[in-house]
Structures are given as structure tokens and as C-alpha cells.
Coordinates of C-alpha atoms in Angstrom, one line a residue:
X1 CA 0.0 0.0 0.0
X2 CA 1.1 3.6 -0.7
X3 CA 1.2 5.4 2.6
X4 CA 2.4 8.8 0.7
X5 CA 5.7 9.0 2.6
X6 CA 8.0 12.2 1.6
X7 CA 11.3 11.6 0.0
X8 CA 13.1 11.7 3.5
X9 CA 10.8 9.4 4.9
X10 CA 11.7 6.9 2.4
X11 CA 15.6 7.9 2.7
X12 CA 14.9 6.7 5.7
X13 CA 13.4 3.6 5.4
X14 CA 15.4 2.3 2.8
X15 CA 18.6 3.0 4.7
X16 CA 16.9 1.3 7.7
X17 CA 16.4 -1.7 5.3
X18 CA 19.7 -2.4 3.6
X19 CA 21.4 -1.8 7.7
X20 CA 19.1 -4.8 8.7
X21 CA 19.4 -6.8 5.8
X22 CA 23.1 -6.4 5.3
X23 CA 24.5 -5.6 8.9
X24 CA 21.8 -7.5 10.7
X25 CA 20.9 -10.5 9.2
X26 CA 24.5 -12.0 9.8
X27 CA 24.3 -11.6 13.8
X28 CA 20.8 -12.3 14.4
X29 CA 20.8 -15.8 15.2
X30 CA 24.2 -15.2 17.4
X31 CA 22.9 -12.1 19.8
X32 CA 19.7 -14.3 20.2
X33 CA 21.9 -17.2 21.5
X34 CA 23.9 -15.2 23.4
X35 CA 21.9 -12.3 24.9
X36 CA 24.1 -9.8 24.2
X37 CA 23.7 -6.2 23.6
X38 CA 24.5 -5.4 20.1
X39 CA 26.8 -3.0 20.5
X40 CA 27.7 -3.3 16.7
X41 CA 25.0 -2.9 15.2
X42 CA 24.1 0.0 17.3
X43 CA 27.6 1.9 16.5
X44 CA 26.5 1.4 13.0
X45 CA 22.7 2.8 13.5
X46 CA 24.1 5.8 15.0
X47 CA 26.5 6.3 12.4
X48 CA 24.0 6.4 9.8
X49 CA 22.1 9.1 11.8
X50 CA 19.0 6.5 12.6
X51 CA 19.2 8.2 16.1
X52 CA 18.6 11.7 14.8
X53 CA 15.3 11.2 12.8
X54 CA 13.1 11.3 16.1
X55 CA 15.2 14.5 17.6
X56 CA 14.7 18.0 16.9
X57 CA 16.7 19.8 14.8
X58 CA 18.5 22.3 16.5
X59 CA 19.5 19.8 18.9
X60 CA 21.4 18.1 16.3
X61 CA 18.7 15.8 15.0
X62 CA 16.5 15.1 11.9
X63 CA 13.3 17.2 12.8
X64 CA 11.1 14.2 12.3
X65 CA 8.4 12.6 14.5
X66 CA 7.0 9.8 15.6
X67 CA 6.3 8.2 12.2
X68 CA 9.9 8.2 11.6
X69 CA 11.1 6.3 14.7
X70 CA 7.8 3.9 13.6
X71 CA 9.2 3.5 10.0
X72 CA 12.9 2.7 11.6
X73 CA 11.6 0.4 14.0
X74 CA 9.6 -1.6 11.3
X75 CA 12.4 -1.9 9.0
X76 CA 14.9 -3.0 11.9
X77 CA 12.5 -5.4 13.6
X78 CA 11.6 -7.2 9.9
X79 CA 15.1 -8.7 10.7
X80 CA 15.4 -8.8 14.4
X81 CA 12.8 -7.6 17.2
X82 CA 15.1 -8.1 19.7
X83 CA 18.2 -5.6 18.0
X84 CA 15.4 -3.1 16.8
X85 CA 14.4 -2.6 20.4
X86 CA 18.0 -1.3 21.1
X87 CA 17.1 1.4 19.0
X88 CA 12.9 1.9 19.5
X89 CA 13.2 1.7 23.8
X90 CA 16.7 4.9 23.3
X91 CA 13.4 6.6 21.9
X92 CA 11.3 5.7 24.7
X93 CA 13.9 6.9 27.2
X94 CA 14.6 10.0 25.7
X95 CA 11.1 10.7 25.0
X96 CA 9.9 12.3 28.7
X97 CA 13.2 14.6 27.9
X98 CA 11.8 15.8 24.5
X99 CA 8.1 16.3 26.3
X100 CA 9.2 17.4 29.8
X101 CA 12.9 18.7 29.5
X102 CA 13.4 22.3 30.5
X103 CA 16.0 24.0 27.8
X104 CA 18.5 23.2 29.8
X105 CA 17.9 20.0 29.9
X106 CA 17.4 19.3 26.4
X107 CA 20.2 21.1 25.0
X108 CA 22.1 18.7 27.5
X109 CA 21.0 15.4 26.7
X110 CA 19.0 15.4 23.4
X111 CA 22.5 15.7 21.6
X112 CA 23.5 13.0 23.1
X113 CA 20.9 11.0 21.9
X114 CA 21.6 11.8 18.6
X115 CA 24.6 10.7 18.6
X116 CA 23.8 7.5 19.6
X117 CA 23.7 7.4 23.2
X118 CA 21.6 4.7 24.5
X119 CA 18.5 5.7 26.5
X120 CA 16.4 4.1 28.8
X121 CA 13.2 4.1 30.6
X122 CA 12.5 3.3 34.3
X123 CA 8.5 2.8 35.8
X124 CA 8.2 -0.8 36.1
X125 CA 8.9 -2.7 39.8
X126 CA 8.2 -6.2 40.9
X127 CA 4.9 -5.2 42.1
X128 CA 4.4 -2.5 39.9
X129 CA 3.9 -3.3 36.6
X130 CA 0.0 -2.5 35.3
X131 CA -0.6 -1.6 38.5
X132 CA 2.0 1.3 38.6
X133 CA 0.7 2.9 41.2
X134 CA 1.9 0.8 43.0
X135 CA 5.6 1.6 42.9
X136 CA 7.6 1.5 45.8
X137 CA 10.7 3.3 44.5
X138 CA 11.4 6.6 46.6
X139 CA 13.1 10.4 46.4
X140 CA 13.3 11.8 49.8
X141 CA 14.3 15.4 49.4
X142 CA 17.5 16.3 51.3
X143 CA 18.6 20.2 50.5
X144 CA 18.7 20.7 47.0
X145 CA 19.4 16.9 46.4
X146 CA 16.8 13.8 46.2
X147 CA 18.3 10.7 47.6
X148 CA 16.5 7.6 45.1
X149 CA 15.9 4.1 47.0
X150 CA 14.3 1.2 45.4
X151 CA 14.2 -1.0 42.7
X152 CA 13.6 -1.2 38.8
X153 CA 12.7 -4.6 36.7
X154 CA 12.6 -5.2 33.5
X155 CA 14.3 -2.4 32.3
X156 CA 15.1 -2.6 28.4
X157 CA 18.7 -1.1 27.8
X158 CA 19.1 -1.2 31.6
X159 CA 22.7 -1.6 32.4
X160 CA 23.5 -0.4 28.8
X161 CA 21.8 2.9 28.7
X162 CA 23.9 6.3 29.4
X163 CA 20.8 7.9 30.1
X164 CA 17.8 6.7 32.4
X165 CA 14.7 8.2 32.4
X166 CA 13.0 7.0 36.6
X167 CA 10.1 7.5 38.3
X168 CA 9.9 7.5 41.8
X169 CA 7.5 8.5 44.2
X170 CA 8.6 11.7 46.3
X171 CA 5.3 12.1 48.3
X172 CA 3.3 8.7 48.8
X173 CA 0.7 9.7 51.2
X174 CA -0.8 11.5 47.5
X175 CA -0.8 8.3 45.2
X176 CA -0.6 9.2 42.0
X177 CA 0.8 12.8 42.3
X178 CA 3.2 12.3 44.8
X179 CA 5.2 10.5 41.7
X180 CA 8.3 12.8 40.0
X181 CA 10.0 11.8 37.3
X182 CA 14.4 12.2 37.3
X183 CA 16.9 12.1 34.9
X184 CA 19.6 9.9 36.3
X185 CA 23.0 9.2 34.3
X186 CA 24.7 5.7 34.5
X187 CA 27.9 6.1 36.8
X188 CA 25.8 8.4 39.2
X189 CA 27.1 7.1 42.7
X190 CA 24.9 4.8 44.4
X191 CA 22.8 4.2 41.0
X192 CA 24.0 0.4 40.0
X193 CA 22.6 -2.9 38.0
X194 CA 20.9 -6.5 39.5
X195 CA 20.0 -9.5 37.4
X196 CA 20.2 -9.5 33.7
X197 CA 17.4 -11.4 33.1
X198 CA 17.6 -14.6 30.9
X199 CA 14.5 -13.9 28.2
X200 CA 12.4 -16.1 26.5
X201 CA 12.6 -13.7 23.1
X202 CA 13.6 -10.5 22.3
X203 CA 16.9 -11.8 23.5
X204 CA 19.4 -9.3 21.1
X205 CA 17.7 -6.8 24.0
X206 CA 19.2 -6.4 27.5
X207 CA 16.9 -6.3 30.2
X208 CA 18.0 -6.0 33.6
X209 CA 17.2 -4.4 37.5
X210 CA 18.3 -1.1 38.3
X211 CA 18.7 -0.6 41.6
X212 CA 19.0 2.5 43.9
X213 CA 20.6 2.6 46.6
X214 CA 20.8 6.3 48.4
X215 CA 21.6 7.7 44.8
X216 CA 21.7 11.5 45.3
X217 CA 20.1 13.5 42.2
X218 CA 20.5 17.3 41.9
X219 CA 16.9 18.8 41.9
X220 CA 18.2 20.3 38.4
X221 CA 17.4 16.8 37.5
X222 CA 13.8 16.7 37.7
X223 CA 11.3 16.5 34.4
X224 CA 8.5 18.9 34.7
X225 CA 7.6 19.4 38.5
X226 CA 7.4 17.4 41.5
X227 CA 4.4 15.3 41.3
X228 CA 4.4 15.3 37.5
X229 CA 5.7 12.2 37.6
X230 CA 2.7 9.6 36.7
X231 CA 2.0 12.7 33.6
X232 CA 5.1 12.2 32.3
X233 CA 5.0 8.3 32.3
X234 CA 1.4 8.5 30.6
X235 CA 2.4 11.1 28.3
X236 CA 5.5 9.2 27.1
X237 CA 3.5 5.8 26.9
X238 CA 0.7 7.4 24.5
X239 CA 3.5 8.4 22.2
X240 CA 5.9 5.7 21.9
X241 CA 3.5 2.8 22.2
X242 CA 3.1 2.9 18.1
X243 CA 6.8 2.2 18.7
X244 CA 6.2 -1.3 19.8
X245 CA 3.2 -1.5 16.9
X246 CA 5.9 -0.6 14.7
X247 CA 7.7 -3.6 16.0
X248 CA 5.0 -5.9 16.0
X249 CA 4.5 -5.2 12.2
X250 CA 7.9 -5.4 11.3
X251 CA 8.2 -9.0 13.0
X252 CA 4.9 -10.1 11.5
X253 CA 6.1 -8.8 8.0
X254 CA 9.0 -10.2 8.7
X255 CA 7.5 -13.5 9.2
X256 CA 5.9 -12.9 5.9
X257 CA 8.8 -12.9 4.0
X258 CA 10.7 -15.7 5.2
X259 CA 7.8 -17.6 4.5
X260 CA 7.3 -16.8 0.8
X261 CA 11.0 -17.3 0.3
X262 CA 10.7 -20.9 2.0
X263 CA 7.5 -21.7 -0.2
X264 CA 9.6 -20.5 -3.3
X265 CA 12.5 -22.7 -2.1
X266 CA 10.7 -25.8 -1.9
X267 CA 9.3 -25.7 -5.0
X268 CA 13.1 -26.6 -6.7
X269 CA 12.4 -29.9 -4.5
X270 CA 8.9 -30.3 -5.9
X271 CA 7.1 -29.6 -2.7
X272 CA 4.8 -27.3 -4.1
X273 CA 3.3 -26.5 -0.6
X274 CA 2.3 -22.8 -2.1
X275 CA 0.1 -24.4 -4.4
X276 CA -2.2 -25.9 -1.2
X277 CA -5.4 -23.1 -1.3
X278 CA -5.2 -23.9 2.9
X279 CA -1.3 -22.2 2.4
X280 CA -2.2 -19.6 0.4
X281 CA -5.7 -18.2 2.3
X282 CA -3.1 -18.8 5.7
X283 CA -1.1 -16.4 3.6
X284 CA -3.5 -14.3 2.5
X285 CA -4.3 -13.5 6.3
X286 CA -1.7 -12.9 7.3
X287 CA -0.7 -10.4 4.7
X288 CA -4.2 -8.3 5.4
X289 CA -4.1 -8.3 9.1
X290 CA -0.9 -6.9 8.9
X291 CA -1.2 -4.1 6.5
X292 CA -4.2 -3.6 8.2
X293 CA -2.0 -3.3 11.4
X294 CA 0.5 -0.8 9.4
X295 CA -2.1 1.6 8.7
X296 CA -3.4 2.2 12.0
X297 CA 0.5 2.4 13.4
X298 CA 1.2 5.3 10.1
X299 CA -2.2 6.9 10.8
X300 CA -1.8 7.3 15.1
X301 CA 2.3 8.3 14.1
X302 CA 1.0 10.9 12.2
X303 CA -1.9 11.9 14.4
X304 CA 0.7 12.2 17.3
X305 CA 3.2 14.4 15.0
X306 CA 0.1 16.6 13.9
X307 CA 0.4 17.5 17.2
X308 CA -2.9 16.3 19.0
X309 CA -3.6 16.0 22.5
X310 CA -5.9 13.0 23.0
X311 CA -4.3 10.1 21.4
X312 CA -4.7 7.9 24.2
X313 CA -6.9 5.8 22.5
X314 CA -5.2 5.7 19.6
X315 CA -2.1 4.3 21.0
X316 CA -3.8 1.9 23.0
X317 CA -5.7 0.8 19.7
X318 CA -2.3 0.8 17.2
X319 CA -0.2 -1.3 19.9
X320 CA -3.1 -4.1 21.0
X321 CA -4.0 -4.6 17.7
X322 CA -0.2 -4.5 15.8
X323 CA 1.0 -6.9 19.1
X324 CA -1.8 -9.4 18.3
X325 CA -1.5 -9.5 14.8
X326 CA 2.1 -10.3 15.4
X327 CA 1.8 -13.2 17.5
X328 CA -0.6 -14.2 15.5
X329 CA 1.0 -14.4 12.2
X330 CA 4.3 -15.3 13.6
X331 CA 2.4 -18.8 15.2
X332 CA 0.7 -19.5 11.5
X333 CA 4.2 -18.9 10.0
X334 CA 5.2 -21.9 12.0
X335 CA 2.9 -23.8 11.2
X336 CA 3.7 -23.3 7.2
X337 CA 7.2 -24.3 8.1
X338 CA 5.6 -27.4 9.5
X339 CA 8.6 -29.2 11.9
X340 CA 11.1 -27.1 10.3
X341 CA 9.2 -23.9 11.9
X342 CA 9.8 -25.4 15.1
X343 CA 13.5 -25.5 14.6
X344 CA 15.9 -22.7 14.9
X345 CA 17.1 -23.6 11.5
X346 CA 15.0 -21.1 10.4
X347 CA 14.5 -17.5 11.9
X348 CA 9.9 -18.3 12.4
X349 CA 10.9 -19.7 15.8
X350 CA 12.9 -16.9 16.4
X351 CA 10.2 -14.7 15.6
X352 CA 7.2 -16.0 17.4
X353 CA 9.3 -15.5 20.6
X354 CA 9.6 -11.9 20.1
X355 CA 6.5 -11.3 19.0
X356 CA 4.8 -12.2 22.7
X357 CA 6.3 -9.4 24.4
X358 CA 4.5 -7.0 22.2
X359 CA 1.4 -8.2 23.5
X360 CA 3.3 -7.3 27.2
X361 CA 5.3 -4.3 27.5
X362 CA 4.8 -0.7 27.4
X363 CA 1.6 -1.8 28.9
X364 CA -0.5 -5.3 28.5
X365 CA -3.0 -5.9 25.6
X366 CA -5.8 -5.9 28.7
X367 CA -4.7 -2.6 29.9
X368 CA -5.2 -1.7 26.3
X369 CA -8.2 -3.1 26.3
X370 CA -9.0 -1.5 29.2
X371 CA -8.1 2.3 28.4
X372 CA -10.1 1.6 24.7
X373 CA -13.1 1.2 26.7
X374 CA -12.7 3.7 28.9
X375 CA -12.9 6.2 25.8
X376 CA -16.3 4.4 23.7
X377 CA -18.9 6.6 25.5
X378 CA -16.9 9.7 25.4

């Protein structure tokens, strides 16, 4: 389908492309054995100024939007979910800066970021997860200082990341606005990093605890005001959750692809499995459900860079429905492959295991659900 994309737009995606198909491709199957952070591969995404499209340009980025981390992510994730996040959760870290951030603040870090520097972002506790408020992650004020004690899970990029965005709850006799977000650096003194955590997909990704242990962070440090806090983690979530939809689509069209180029190959063996109408209407499926998924991911990215306030639903809408369409076309892509899909001789194993975390993170597909409803007699 022709989604009308400008000529930088689809600079952008093709460069995206030929860096996953030639730079990716090769290491995929390695950094998901391994669980290591792809340090490589993100040298080279910085280097080709994938870090800049989402920034601002007079803090040395690209001027683009939303859409244009989308279109990034989708390309990436066609190859690997897991390395794509590398780059997608940099922009969710860095996003409460871009929202939030004073000047100051953003002619500090965004720079940074594009450059390349690896962002992260910290809400998420053992017994916080949909239930953020929850969190039990403190910042007692001390002078001009707040002194951070508690613990993050689950952290994309944690223990990678330069640059951590965390929320933590400086008054908890107000619930919900007695939460401030903080802009805390790796290498701040009494900031350090627990379990790496051993991850069923999306393994090219590092996820790990961050834990705080009377961290002192300079008021200067704060995003928006005290008590902002649970703002800034909604705000940021309504814009970046097309992020993971992006994702999702790239690994279900990713799943696509390999599948047409298996059917293709075994036809030299005289398996003409493409030629089964059960195959093709499988096929056929899975090819409009994720298009379908593509345009509501390109139509909420470009309500968000319009500028619109009230895109909660949206979001929700673009990432539940993206994240299922995933996992679902990722598990008929192994069936196709039949016993060979269950193997990791080819990458559809691979790629039904990072397609269930979409359905997870960044919010679950019921807290979607949830906040969808919430809006239908509005």
C-alpha cells in the first residue's frame, strides 16, 4: 500500500532496510543465542544518523516525528525484534526529555541521543507493573538533592543505557501525584545494576534491574515538577507505544517474508506446498491483518506528530492490535514451516518469541483493552 511517505521518509526507510538486511541479518541468530547487547549494530545505527530522525533539529537531530522512529523500527525489527528494540526503547527513554525537559535539559542530553547514546526508561517494579501505582521506589528530598531508593525490573537497555529516564515516588501519602520523574546518568554514585534477566525472546535486548541505593540526584534533574511524575510516564507511553506496533509489524512482516521465500525454495524440491489453497488463504491473512495493522501504526504516528492532544486511544488501539496480529501471524508462519518452523534452523521460531512481548510491555494488551473502553462513550 502507498502510505504517501515524503522523500526523507523513504531515505529513511530504505537505509533502515539495507542496515538490517546487510548488517543484521549475519548476527541475528548469534545475539539471540547469546543475549548480548548489540553494540555493533548500534555503533552502525548511530553512524547512519538513525538516532537523529526522532530529535529536533536544533538539537542536532532530523526534525522528524513519531512516524519516523515507527518507520525505523519496522524496517529494523523485519530482521530482528530483539536488536530493533536497542534502538525503539533509546526513543522511549529519551522521549519524557523531549516532552518534559526544560531548555536546559534538552540542549544537555538530546544531543547525546543523537549521537547515539543509548537511552532508557524506568517505571516498572516487581509489584508494579500494570498496577504502577503501586511503585515503591522513593526520592526523599534532602537540600537541593533527592536521595533515590528502590528497585527497577525489567528495564530494556538497563545496564547499557547512558541515560535513564526514573520515576519514583517523592510524596506517597498522594498516590498518583506524589510520583516525579528524574533524569539519572549511569555512573551516578549509588545508581548500580541487578539480574540481567535470561529472556524467553527478544533476547538481542538487554533487560536488567536497576537498583538504587541512596543515589543523590540534583533537583536540576527533575522532568516537569514534583508530582508530574505519573503525567510524564502517561504522556510518554501514548507516544511511543506505536513504537512497539511498529515492532509488531515489522516481525509479523518479517515472518511474511521468510515464508514466501521458504514456499519459493521448496518448490526446486517439488514440494509445491504454495500451491495448497489452505497455504495460500493462511497467507493471505496474514498479509491483510498486517497491513491492516501498518495503517493504524502510520495513521496514530502521524496523528501524534500533527500535534494532538488526546491520542490515548489511539495508542492503545495501534499497539493491542499490531501486538496481536504479530503473534498471531508469527504462530501460523510456524505452522507453514511445518517441523522445520519449530527449529531454529530457520529464523519463524525466532520470531514468534519476540512477538509475545509486544502483547506485554509498554503496557498489557488488557490494559489496552482497558483504556479503549474507557474512551467508547466519550
Amino acid at each position: 500500500m502507498d502510505y504517501f511517505l515524503t522523500e526523507k521518509q523513504k531515505i529513511i526507510c530504505n537505509l533502515a532496510r539495507r542496515i538490517a538486511e546487510e548488517k543484521i541479518v549475519p548476527v541475528a541468530a548469534k545475539y539471540d543465542e547469546s543475549g548480548e547487547f548489540p553494540w555493533e549494530i548500534m555503533k552502525i545505527i548511530a553512524q547512519t544518523d538513525m538516532f537523529r530522525v526522532f530529535i529536533p533539529g536544533k538539537y542536532g537531530g532530523l526534525d522528524g516525528g513519531v512516524l519516523e522512529m515507527a518507520l525505523v523500527t519496522e524496517e529494523l525489527s523485519k530482521i530482528c525484534g530483539g536488536i530493533a528494540l536497542g534502538y525503539a526503547a533509546t526513543g522511549l527513554g529519551s522521549m519524557p526529555i523531549l516532552l518534559f525537559g526544560n531548555e536546559e535539559q534538552k540542549e544537555k542530553y538530546l544531543p547525546q541521543v543523537a549521537d547515539g547514546t543509548i537511552a532508557a526508561f524506568a517505571l516498572t517494579e516487581s509489584e508494579a507493573g500494570s498496577d504502577a501505582s503501586n511503585m515503591q521506589t522513593t526520592a526523599a528530598k534532602d537540600g537541593d538533592f533527592y536521595i533515590l531508593n528502590g528497585t527497577k525490573q525489567w528495564i530494556t537497555n538497563g545496564g547499557e543505557a547512558d541515560l535513564y529516564t526514573v520515576i519514583a515516588m517523592t510524596n506517597k501519602s498522594k498516590g498518583s501525584r506524589g510520583a516525579t520523574a528524574f533524569i539519572v546518568e549511569k555512573g551516578t554514585p549509588g545508581f548500580s545494576f541487578g539480574v540481567k534477566e535470561d529472556k524467553m525472546g527478544i533476547r538481542g535486548s538487554t533487560t536488567r534491574e536497576l537498583i538504587f541505593n541512596n543515589c543523590r540526584i540534583h533537583k536540576s534533574q527533575i522532568l516537569g515538577r514534583i508530582g508530574m511524575g505519573y503525567i510524564v510516564a502517561l504522556k510518554t507511553l501514548d507516544r511511543t507505544r506505536p513504537g512497539v506496533a511498529a515492532q509488531a509489524v515489522g516481525i509479523a512482516q518479517g515472518a511474511i517474508n521468510v515464508c514466501l521465500k521458504y514456499t519459493k525454495e521448496r518448490e526446486q524440491f517439488g514440494q509445491t506446498i504454495a500451491s495448497f489453497q489452505a497455504t495460500r488463504h493462511m497467507l493471505a491473512d496474514m498479509a491483510m491483518q498486517t497491513e491492516a495493522a501498518r495503517s493504524l501504526v502510520y495513521s496514530t504516528a502521524r496523528m501524534i506528530d500533527s500535534g494532538a492532544t488526546k491520542i490515548g486511544r489511539e495508542s492503545a488501539m495501534c499497539k493491542c492490535f499490531a501486538s496481536d496480529v504479530a503473534m498471531k501471524v508469527t504462530t501460523d508462519a510456524v505452522q507453514i514451516f511445518g517441523g522445520y518452523g519449530y527449529m531454529k534452523d530457520y529464523p519463524v521460531e525466532k520470531m514468534m518469541r519476540d512477538a509475545k512481548i509486544t502483547q506485554i510491555y509498554e503496557g498489557t494488551n488488557q490494559i489496552q483493552r482497558n483504556v479503549i473502553a474507557a474512551t467508547l462513550w466519550n
